[in-house]
Structure formats: structure tokens, C-alpha cells
Short mmCIF file of C-alpha atoms in Angstrom, two decimals:
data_model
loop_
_atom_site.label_atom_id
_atom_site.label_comp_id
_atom_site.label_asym_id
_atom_site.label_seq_id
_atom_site.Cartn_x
_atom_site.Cartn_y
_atom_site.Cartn_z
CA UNK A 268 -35.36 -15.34 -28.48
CA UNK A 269 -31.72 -15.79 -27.35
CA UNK A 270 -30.83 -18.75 -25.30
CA UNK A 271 -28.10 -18.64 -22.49
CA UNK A 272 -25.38 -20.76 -22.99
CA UNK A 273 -26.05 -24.56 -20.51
CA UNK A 274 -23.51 -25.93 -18.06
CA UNK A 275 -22.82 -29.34 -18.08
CA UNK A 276 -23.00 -31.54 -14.69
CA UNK A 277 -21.52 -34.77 -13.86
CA UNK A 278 -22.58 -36.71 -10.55
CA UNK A 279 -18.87 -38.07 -8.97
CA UNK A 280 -20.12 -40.65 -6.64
CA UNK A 281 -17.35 -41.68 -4.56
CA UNK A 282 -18.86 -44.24 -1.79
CA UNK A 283 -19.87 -43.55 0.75
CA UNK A 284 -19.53 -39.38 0.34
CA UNK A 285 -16.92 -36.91 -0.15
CA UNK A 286 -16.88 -36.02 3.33
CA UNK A 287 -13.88 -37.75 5.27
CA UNK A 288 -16.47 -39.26 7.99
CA UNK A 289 -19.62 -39.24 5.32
CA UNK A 290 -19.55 -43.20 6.20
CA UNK A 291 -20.77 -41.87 9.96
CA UNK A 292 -23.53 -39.46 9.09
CA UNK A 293 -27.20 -40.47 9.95
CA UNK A 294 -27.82 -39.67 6.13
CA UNK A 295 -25.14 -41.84 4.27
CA UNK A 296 -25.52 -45.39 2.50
CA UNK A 297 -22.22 -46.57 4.90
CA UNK A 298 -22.22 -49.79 2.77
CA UNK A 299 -22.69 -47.67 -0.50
CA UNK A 300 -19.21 -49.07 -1.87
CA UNK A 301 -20.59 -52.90 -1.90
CA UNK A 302 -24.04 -52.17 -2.68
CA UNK A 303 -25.41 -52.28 -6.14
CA UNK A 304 -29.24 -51.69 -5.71
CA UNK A 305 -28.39 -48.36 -3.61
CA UNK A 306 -25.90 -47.26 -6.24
CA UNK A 307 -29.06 -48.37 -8.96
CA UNK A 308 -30.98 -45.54 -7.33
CA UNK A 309 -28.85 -42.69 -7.02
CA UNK A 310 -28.01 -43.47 -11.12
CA UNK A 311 -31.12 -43.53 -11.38
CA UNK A 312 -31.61 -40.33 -9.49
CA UNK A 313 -28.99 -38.61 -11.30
CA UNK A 314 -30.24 -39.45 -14.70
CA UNK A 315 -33.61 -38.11 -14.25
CA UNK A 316 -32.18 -34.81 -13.12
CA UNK A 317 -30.46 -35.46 -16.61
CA UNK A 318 -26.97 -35.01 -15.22
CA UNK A 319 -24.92 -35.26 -18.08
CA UNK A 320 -22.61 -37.89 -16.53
CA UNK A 321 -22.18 -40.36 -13.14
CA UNK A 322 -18.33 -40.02 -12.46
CA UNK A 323 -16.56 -43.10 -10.66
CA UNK A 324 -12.69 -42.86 -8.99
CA UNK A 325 -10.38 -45.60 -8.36
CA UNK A 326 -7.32 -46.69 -6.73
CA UNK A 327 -5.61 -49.51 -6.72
CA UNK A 328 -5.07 -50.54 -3.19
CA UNK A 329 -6.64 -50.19 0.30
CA UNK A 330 -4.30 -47.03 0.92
CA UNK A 331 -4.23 -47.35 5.03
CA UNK A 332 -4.33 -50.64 6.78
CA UNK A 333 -3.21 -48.69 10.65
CA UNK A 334 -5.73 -49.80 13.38
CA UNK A 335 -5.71 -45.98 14.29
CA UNK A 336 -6.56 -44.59 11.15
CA UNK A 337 -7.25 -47.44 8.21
CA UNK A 338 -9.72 -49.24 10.32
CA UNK A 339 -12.12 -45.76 10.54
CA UNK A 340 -11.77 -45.26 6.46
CA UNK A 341 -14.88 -46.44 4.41
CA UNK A 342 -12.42 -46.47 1.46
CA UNK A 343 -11.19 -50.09 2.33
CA UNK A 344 -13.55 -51.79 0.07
CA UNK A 345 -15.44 -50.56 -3.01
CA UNK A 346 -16.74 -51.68 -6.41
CA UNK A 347 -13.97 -51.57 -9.20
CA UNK A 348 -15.32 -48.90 -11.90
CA UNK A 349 -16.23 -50.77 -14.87
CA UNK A 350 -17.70 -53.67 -13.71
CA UNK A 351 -20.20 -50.83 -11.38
CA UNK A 352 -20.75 -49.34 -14.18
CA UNK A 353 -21.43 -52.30 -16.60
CA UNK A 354 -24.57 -52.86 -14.17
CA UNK A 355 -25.40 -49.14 -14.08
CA UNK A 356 -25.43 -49.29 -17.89
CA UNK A 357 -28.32 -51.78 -17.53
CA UNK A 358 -30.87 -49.59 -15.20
CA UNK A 359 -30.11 -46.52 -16.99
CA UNK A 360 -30.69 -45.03 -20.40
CA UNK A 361 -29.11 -41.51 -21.40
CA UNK A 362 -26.79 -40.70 -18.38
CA UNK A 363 -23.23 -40.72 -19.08
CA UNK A 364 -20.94 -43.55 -17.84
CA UNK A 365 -17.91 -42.35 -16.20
CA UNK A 366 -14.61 -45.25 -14.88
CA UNK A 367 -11.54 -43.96 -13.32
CA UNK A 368 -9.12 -46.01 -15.19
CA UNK A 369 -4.82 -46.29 -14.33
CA UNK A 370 -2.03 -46.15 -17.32
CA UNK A 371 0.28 -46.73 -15.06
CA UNK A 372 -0.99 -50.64 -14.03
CA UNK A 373 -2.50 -51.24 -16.83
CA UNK A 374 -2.14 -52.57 -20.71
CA UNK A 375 -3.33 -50.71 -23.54
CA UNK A 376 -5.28 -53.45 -25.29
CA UNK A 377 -7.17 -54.41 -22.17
CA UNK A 378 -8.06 -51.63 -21.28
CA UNK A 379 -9.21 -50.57 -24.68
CA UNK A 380 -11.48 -53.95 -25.14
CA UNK A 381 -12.85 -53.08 -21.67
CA UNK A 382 -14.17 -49.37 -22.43
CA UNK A 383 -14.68 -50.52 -26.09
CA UNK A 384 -17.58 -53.04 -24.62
CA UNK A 385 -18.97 -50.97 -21.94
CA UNK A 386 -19.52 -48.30 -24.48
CA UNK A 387 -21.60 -50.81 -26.94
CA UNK A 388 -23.40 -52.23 -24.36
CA UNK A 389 -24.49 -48.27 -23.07
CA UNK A 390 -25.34 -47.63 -26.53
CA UNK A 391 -22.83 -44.84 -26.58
CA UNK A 392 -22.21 -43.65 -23.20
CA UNK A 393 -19.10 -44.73 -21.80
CA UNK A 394 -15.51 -42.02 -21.26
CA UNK A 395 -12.48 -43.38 -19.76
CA UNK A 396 -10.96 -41.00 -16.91
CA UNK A 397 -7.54 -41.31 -17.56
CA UNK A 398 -5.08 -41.32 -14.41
CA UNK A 399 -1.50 -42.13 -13.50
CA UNK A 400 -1.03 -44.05 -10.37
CA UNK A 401 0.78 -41.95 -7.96
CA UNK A 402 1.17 -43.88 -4.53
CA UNK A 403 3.71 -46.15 -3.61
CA UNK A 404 0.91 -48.37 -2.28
CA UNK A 405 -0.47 -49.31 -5.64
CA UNK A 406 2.80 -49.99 -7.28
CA UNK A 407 3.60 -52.72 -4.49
CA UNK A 408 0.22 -54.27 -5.62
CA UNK A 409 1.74 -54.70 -9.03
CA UNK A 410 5.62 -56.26 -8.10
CA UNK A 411 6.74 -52.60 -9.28
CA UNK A 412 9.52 -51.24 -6.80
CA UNK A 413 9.84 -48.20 -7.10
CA UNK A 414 6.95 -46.46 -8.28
CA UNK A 415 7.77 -44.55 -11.79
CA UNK A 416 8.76 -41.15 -11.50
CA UNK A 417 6.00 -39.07 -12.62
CA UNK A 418 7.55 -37.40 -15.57
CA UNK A 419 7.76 -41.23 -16.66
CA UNK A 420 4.52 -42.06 -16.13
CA UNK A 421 3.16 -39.32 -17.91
CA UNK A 422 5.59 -40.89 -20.73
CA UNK A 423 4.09 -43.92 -20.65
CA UNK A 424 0.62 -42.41 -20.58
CA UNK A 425 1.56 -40.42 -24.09
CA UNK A 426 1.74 -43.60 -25.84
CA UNK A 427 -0.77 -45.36 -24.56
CA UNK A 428 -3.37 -43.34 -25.13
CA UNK A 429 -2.46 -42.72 -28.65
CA UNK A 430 -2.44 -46.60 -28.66
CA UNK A 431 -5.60 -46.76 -27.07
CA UNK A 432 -7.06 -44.27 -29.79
CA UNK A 433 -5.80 -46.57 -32.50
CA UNK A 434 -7.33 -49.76 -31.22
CA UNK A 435 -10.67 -47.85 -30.26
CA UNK A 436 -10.39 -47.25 -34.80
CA UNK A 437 -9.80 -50.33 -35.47
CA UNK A 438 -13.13 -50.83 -37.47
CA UNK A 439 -14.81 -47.73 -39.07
CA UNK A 440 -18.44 -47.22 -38.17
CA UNK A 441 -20.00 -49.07 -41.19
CA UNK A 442 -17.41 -52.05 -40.71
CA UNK A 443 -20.19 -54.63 -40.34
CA UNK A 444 -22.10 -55.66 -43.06
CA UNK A 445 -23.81 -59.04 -42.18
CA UNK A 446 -23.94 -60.08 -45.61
CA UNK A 447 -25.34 -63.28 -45.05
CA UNK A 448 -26.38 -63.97 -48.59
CA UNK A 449 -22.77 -62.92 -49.89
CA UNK A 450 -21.45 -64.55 -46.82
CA UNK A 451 -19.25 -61.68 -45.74
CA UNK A 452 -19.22 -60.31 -41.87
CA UNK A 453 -17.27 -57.12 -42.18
CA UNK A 454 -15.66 -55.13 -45.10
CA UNK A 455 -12.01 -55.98 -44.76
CA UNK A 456 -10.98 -52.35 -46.64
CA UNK A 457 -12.56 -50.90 -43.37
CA UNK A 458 -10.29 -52.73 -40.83
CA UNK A 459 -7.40 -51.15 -39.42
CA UNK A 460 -4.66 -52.96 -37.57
CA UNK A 461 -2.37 -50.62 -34.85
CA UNK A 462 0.51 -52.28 -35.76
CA UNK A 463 2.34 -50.53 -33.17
CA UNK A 464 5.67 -50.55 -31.72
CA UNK A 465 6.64 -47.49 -29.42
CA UNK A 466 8.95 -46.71 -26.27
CA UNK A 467 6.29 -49.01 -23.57
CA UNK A 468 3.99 -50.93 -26.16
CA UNK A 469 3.94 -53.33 -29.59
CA UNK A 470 0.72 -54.20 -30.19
CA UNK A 471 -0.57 -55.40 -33.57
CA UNK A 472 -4.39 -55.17 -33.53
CA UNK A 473 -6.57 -55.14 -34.58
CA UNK A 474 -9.18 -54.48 -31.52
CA UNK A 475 -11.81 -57.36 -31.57
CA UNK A 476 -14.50 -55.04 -30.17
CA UNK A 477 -17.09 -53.34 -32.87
CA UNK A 478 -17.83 -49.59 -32.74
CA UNK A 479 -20.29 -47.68 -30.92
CA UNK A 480 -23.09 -45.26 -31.81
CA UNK A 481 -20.81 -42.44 -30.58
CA UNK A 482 -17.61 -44.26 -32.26
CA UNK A 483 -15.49 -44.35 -28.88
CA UNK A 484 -15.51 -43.67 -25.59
CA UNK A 485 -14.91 -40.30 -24.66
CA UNK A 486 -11.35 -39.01 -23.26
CA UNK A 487 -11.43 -37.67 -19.57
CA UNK A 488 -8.78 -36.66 -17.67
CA UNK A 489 -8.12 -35.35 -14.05
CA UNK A 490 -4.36 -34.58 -14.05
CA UNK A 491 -3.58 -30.49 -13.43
CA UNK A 492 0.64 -30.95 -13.61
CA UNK A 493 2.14 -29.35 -16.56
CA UNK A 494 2.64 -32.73 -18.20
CA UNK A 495 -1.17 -33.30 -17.54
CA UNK A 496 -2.42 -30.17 -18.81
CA UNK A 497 -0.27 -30.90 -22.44
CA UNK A 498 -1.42 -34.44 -22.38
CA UNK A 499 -5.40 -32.71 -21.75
CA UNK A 500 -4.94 -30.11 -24.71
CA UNK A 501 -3.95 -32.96 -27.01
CA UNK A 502 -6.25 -35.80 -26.40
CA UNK A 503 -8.76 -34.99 -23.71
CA UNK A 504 -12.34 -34.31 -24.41
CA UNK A 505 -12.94 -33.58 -20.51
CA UNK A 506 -11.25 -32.52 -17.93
CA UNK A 507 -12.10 -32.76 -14.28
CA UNK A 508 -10.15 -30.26 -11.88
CA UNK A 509 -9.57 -28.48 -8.57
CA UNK A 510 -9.14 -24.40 -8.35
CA UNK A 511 -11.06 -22.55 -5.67
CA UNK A 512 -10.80 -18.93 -6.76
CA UNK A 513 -12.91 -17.27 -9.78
CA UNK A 514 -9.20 -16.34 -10.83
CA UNK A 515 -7.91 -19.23 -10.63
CA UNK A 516 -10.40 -21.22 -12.53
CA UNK A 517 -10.12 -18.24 -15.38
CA UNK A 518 -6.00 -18.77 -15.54
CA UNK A 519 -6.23 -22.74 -15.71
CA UNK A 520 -9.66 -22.37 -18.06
CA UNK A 521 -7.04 -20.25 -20.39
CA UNK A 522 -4.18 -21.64 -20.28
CA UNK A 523 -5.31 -25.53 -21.14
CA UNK A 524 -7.79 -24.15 -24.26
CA UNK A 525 -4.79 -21.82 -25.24
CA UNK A 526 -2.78 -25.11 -25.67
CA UNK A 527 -5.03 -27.01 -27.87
CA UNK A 528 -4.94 -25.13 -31.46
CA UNK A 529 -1.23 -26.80 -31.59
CA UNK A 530 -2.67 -29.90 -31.88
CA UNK A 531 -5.29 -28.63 -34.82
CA UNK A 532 -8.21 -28.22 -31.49
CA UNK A 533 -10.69 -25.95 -31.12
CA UNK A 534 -11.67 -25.11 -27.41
CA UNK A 535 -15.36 -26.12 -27.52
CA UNK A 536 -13.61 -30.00 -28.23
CA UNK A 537 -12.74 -29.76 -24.30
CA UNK A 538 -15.06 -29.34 -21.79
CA UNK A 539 -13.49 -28.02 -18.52
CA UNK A 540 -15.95 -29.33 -15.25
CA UNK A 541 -14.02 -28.83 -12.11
CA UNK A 542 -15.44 -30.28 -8.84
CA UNK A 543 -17.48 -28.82 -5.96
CA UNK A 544 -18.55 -29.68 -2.84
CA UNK A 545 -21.66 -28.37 -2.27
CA UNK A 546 -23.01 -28.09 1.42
CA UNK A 547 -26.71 -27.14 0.75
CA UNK A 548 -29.29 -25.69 3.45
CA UNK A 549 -32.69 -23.77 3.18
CA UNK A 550 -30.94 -20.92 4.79
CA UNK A 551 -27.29 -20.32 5.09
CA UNK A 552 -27.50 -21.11 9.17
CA UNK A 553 -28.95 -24.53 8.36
CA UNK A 554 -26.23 -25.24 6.02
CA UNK A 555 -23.40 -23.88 8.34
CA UNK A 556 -25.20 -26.65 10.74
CA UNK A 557 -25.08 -29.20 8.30
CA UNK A 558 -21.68 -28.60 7.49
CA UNK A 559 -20.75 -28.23 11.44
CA UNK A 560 -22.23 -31.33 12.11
CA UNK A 561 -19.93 -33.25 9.47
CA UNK A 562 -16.73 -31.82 10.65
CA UNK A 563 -17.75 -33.15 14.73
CA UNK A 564 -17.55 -36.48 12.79
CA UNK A 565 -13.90 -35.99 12.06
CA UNK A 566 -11.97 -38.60 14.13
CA UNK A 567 -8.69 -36.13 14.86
CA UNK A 568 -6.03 -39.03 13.18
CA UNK A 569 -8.19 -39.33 9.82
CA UNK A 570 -8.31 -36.17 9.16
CA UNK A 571 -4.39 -35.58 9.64
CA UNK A 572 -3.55 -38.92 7.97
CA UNK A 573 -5.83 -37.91 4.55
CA UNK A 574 -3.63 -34.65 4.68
CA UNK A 575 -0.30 -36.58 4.78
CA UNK A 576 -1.85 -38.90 2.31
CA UNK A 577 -2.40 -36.21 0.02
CA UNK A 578 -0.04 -33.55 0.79
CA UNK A 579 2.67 -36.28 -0.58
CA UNK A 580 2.60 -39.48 1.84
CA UNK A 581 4.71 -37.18 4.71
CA UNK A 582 3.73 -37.97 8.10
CA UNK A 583 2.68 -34.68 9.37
CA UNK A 584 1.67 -36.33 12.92
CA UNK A 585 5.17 -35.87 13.57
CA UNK A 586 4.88 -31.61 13.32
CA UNK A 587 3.31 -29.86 15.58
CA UNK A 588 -0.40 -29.66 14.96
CA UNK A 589 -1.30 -26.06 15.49
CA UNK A 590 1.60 -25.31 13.66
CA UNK A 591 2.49 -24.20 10.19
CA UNK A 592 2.48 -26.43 7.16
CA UNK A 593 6.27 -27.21 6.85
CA UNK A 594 8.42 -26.63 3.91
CA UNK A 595 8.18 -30.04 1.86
CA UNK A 596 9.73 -31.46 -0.92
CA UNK A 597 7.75 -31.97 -4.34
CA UNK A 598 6.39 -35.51 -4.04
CA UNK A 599 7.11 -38.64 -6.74
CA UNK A 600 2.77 -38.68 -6.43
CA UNK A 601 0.13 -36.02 -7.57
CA UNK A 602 2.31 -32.82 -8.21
CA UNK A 603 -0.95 -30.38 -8.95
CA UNK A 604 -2.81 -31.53 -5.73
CA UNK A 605 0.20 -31.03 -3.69
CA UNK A 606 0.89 -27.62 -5.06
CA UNK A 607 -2.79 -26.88 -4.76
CA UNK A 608 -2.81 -27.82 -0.58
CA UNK A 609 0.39 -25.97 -0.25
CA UNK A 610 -1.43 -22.76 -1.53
CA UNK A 611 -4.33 -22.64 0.36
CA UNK A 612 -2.24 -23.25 3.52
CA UNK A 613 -0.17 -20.21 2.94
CA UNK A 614 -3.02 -18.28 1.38
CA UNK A 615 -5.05 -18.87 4.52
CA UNK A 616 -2.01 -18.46 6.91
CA UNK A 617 -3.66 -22.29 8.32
CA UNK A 618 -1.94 -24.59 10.47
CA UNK A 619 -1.69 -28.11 9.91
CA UNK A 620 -4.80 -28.97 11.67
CA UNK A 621 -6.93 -26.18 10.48
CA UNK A 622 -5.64 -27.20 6.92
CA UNK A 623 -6.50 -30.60 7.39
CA UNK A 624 -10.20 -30.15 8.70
CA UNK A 625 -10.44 -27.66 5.47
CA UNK A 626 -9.79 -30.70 3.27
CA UNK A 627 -11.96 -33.17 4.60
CA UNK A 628 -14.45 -32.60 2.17
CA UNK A 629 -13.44 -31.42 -0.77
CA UNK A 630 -10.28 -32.80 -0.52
CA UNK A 631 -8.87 -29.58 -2.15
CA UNK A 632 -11.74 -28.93 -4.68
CA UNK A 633 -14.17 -25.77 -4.21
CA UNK A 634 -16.54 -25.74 -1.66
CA UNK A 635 -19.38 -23.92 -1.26
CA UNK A 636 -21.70 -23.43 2.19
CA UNK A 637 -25.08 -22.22 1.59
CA UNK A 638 -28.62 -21.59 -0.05
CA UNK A 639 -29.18 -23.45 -3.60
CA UNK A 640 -29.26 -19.54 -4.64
CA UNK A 641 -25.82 -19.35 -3.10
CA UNK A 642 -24.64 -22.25 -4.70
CA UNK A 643 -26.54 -21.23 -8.49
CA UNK A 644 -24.89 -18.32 -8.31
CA UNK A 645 -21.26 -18.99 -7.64
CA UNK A 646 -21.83 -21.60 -10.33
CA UNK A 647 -23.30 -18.83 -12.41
CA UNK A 648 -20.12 -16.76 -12.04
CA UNK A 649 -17.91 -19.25 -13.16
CA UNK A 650 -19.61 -20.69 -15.70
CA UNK A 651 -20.12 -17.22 -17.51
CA UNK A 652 -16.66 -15.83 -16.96
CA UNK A 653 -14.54 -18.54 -18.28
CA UNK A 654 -13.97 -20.63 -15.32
CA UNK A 655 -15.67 -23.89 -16.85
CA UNK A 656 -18.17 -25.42 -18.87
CA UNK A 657 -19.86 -27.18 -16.29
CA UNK A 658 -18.66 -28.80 -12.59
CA UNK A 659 -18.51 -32.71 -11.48
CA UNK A 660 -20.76 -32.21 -8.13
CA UNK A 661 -18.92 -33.79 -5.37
CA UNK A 662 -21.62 -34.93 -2.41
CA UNK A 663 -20.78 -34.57 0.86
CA UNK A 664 -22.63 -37.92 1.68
CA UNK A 665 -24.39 -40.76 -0.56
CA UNK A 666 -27.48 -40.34 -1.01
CA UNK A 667 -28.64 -37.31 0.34
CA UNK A 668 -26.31 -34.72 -0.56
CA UNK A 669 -26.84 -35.40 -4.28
CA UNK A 670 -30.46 -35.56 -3.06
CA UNK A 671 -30.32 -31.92 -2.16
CA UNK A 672 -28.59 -30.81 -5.00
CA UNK A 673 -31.38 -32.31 -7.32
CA UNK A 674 -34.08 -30.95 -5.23
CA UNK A 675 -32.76 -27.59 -4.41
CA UNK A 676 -30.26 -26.42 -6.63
CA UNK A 677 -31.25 -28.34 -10.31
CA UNK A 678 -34.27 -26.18 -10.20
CA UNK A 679 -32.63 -22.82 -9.52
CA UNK A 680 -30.38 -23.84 -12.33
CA UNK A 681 -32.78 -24.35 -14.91
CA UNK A 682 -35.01 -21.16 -13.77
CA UNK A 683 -31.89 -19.25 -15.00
CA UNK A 684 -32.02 -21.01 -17.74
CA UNK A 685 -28.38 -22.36 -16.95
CA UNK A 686 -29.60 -25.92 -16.73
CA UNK A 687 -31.07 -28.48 -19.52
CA UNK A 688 -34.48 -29.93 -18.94
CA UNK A 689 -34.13 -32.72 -21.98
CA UNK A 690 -31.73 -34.72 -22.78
CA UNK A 691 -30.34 -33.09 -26.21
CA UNK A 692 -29.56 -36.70 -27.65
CA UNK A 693 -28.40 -40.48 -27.24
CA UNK A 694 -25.05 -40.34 -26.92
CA UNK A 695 -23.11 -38.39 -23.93
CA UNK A 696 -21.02 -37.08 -26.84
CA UNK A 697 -24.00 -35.59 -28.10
CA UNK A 698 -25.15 -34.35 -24.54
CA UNK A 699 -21.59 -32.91 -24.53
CA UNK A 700 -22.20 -31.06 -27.27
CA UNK A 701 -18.66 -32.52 -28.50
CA UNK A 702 -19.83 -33.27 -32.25
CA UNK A 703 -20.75 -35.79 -34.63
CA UNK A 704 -21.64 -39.36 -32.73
CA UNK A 705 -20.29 -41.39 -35.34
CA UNK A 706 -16.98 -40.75 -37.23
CA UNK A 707 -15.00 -42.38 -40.03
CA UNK A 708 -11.99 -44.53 -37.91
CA UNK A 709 -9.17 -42.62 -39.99
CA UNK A 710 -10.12 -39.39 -38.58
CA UNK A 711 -8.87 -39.19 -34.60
CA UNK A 712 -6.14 -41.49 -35.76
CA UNK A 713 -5.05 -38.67 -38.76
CA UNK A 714 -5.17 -35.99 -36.33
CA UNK A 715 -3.01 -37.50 -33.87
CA UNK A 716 -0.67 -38.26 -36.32
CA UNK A 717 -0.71 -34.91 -37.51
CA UNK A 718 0.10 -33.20 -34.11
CA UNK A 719 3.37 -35.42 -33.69
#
């Protein structure tokens, strides 16, 4: 019997929805982001639908303190990643553990010891979602003035992940003995100190964090820029995107696995999952209604500030609304998100307004109105054609549209035989299918080495 090839699914539970004005609708959690026990459940949720992995963003700052527009933004206040998750870890079993984590505000070692823990705690379930800051806002919460250019930040990110790596090996697997009749705690031939000392870091090492059962924490990373795609094909394991065209999702699917065999990769070591936003209804008019009924919740000045917000940080309240998306220069922030708006705005001939209301859901990503057959099947396209090995679902609102997805979709999945029913092992590397849980500590750290 031949068995069809299985998409992989993460759960990316930003609080309290995707949806610009989720925090409004009848069905959301509106104090999701400082409420544990509710966030408890949808894990909880999540991992008996055995979704490979729950998916957590970050920023750094509360981006929009305006009465007008900050003051109507559930994103003021929300759990910081890793500590969420460190709780998470302890009402769940095999789901995968997913923090949002900056290079750009950050130190290598610290961050390392943090992931480090939270994946021995998990019992091999923790991946770091590596991002460079890219607002102005978060630098000024860190005394930096002005925010790094972004080809420097990617810089900076270079190193420390390859820092990051060598901290994460600083033991190998069988490090710890717990001889306690010879007296000896680890094998000392089995320690490796970084001893680094690069461009942005010297850090000796060695990491005093122990191993995990999948070794380390595995690499995410969201960045679509040129710099981000090289930085992907060298070190990431997966990568979360936004295309929203079959074609489009083939080009990018090509081009980052077409860059990884320089770096001694084969493409089944990266698992491409873009998002998508998923309205879902028992018939397409109930999920046209559903979807309708969102966009009323719109207040007119949050949906043109998120635009400006990510369209660059450009104040397009000061265009003409029904008009045309005007000619911008490329922003110091997220280059691939910009580019991406700026498409779909020409594409779609869409003035500002009608571009803005378009984004306040997916916030660029796919988006998809419809049945759970609908839905199965655009998922089925793309998965099958080389557009991705899986998709980070993106709910519209917290709980319930991760609710429907579960009920409605999850089983259409799996009667195409698209969808696991079991979890395949322990580990989310092993759910991943990215390889051996356990490695020897030389090995990443060889490769890397290698590749320079």
C-alpha cells in the first residue's frame, strides 16, 4: 500500500486572534494575552489534534501608544514567549514548543541558556524562531539610536547563531555520567568550550545547560529578504513565510531548497510552512458572513495605522484614502513584508483603504474563505506541488477559529490521508521528520565550519 506524503501544521497563536479587531468578536478570549489557563486549553487543544507545533511571536515594545489608534490594539500587553511557553511545557506532552526570539536585543549566551532549558524541561520540544528587530520602537527600548540597518542586523544575526549553535554543543549527548562511585559528574573529553571571538561576540563557554533528548532546539526562522533566505538555507530547520499565489509559493519553495546543497544540505533538512488565515464556514455563504462580520469590527484608524505600521512606519493617513498606494521608499524594517504589501496593491489595482482592510487578517499571509473542503484542498494543492511542507495556521480569533479548524478541517485532512493521526515520536524533531533526536555535539558545529 503506498502512503501519501503528510503535511506538517503548526498552531501560531498570537493573542487575542489574527484578525485586527479579533479582541472585539463575541468568540475571542479578549484577555487571551494575560491569561494562562485559557492559553492551557487551546495547547491543549492543539496537541490533541497533534499539531506538530504551537507557534508564539514577539516584539519588543507596545508599538502604538495614540489614544486614536493604540488604545483600540489588544497588542499592548501579552505574555513574553518563553516564559508562556515554559508553563505550556508543563500541561502538554508531544506538541512542539515554538518562542519568537530577537538577535538584534539580545546576547547569544542568554539566549542560548534560555532555549537550552526550555528544551530539557519539554523533554525535547523546544525551536527558537529567529527574528531581527525591525522597528524603531524596540530599539528605543534598548538605549539603541538608530536602529541597525538591516543588512547589519542580518550581520549580527550570522554570528550569533553560529554562536548560539556552538554553545547549544557544548556537551555531547552522553556528557553526563553520574559516576558517583568514581566520583566523576561528566566526561571532561566530551566538553566543548566556544571560545569565540567574532565581529559582535567573545564568548568562552562553555554553556552550563545539559543536552536534550533531541540534542538542541530546533532552528526557525521567519525572515523572506535575500539576506534571510541565505541565512534560512544555511542554518534553518523551519521556515515560516508569506506568499499568496500557488506560483509564488513554488518560486520561494525553489529558490530557498536550491540554496542549501552549498552549505552540504539536503532539502528535506528544511521544512517550508507558510501561514494561512483560514476563515472556515459549513458553506461558503456562512463563511463569507463570518468573515463580513470581522471586517464591520474594523475601527477605520486601526486598520490604516497596521498598514503604515507594516508597509514601513509611513503615515499613510496623510494620502488620500481611496487612493493609490504611493511610491515609497524601501524601509530600514521588514524588507520582504514590505515588498510583499506593495505587490498585492498593484496586483489588485487596491487603494490604500481597500489594501488595508485586505490585511487585517492575514496581515499579508494567504487567506482562504470557505468550506473545510475549500480550505483541504487549496492546502492540498500546495502541499503536493512544491509550495510547502506544511502551513503555521493563523486563527482569525482565539479560541474558536483554531476550534473550527480542528473540528472541520483536521478531519478532511486526514480522510485524504494528508494529515497524521499519531504522533510519529517524542521529540518535535522526530515529528518533523528532521532526523536523528540525539547527535554527537561535533557534528552541527563541523558542518558549519565546513560551509564558511
Amino acid at each position: 500500500m503506498t502512503h501519501r506524503p503528510q503535511l506538517k501544521l503548526g498552531a501560531f497563536l498570537m493573542s487575542p486572534g489574527h484578525h485586527v479587531a479579533a479582541w472585539r468578536h463575541s468568540s475571542a478570549t479578549a484577555d487571551l494575552g494575560s491569561n494562562f489557563r485559557a492559553y492551557a486549553d487551546i495547547a491543549r487543544k492543539a496537541e490533541a489534534a497533534k499539531f506538530d507545533l504551537l507557534f508564539l511571536d514577539d516584539n519588543l515594545a507596545v508599538k502604538d501608544t495614540s489614544p486614536e489608534t493604540g488604545s483600540r490594539s489588544a497588542r499592548a500587553a501579552f505574555f513574553e514567549p518563553i516564559t508562556l511557553l515554559a508553563g505550556l511545557a508543563a500541561v502538554t506532552e508531544r506538541i512542539g514548543l515554538t518562542a519568537t526570539v530577537s538577535t538584534t536585543f539580545n546576547d547569544p549566551y542568554t539566549l542560548a541558556r534560555k532555549f537550552a532549558s526550555l528544551d530539557v524541561l519539554s523533554d525535547g520540544r523546544a525551536a527558537w524562531n529567529l527574528v531581527t528587530s525591525n522597528t524603531e520602537v524596540e530599539a528605543r527600548n534598548y538605549s539603541t539610536a538608530p536602529h541597525l540597518l538591516h543588512a547589519k542586523r542580518y550581520d549580527r544575526a550570522e554570528e550569533f547563531i553560529d554562536l548560539v549553535i556552538k554553545l547549544w554543543n557544548s556537551f555531547e549527548d552522553d556528557a553526563f555520567v553520574h559516576d558517583k562511585e568514581g566520583g566523576i559528574f561528566y566526561d571532561p573529553s566530551k566538553l566543548h568550550a566556544a571560545n569565540h571571538s567574532g565581529t559582535h561576540f567573545s564568548v568562552a563557554g562553555p554553556l552550563n545547560v545539559g543536552r536534550s533528548l533531541q540534542g538542541q532546539p530546533v532552528i526557525v526562522q521567519a525572515g523572506s529578504s535575500e539576506p534571510g533566505k541565505e541565512l534560512a538555507a544555511r542554518t534553518a530547520e523551519v521556515v515560516f513565510t508569506a506568499q499568496n499565489t500557488l506560483a509564488e509559493a513554488q518560486a520561494f519553495y525553489a529558490d530557498l531548497k536550491g540554496r542549501m546543497a552549498k552549505y552540504g544540505r539536503e532539502p528535506d533538512e528544511l521544512k517550508v510552512m507558510p501561514g494561512i488565515f483560514p476563515v472556515i464556514g459549513r458553506s461558503r455563504a456562512e463563511a463569507q458572513e463570518k468573515f463580513e462580520e470581522m471586517q464591520e469590527l474594523i475601527h477605520p484608524a486601526v486598520g490604516i495605522r497596521l498598514l503604515s505600521d507594516m508597509i514601513g512606519g509611513f503615515d499613510l493617513s496623510a494620502y488620500p484614502l481611496d487612493g493609490p498606494v504611493p511610491e515609497l521608499p524601501e524601509t530600514n524594517g521588514g524588507k520582504s513584508r514590505q515588498h510583499l504589501l506593495f505587490d498585492i496593491a498593484r496586483r489588485d489595482n487596491l487603494t490604500i483603504n481597500q489594501l488595508a482592510k485586505r490585511i487585517a487578517g492575514a496581515r499579508g499571509h494567504w487567506q482562504v474563505v470557505g468550506t473545510a473542503e475549500d480550505i483541504a484542498d487549496q492546502l492540498e494543492d500546495r502541499f503536493l506541488n512544491n509550495g510547502a511542507d506544511g502551513f503555521n495556521i493563523m486563527p482569525p480569533t482565539l479560541p474558536q477559529g483554531l476550534d473550527d479548524f480542528i473540528a472541520l478541517v483536521v478531519p478532511e485532512l486526514r480522510r485524504r490521508g494528508l494529515f497524521r493521526t499519531e504522533y510519529e515520536g517524542r521529540t518535535l524533531r522526530e515529528n518533523l521528520g528532521l532526523g536523528a533526536a540525539r547527535r554527537t555535539a561535533a557534528t552541527r558545529v563541523q558542518r558549519l565550519q565546513a560551509a564558511e
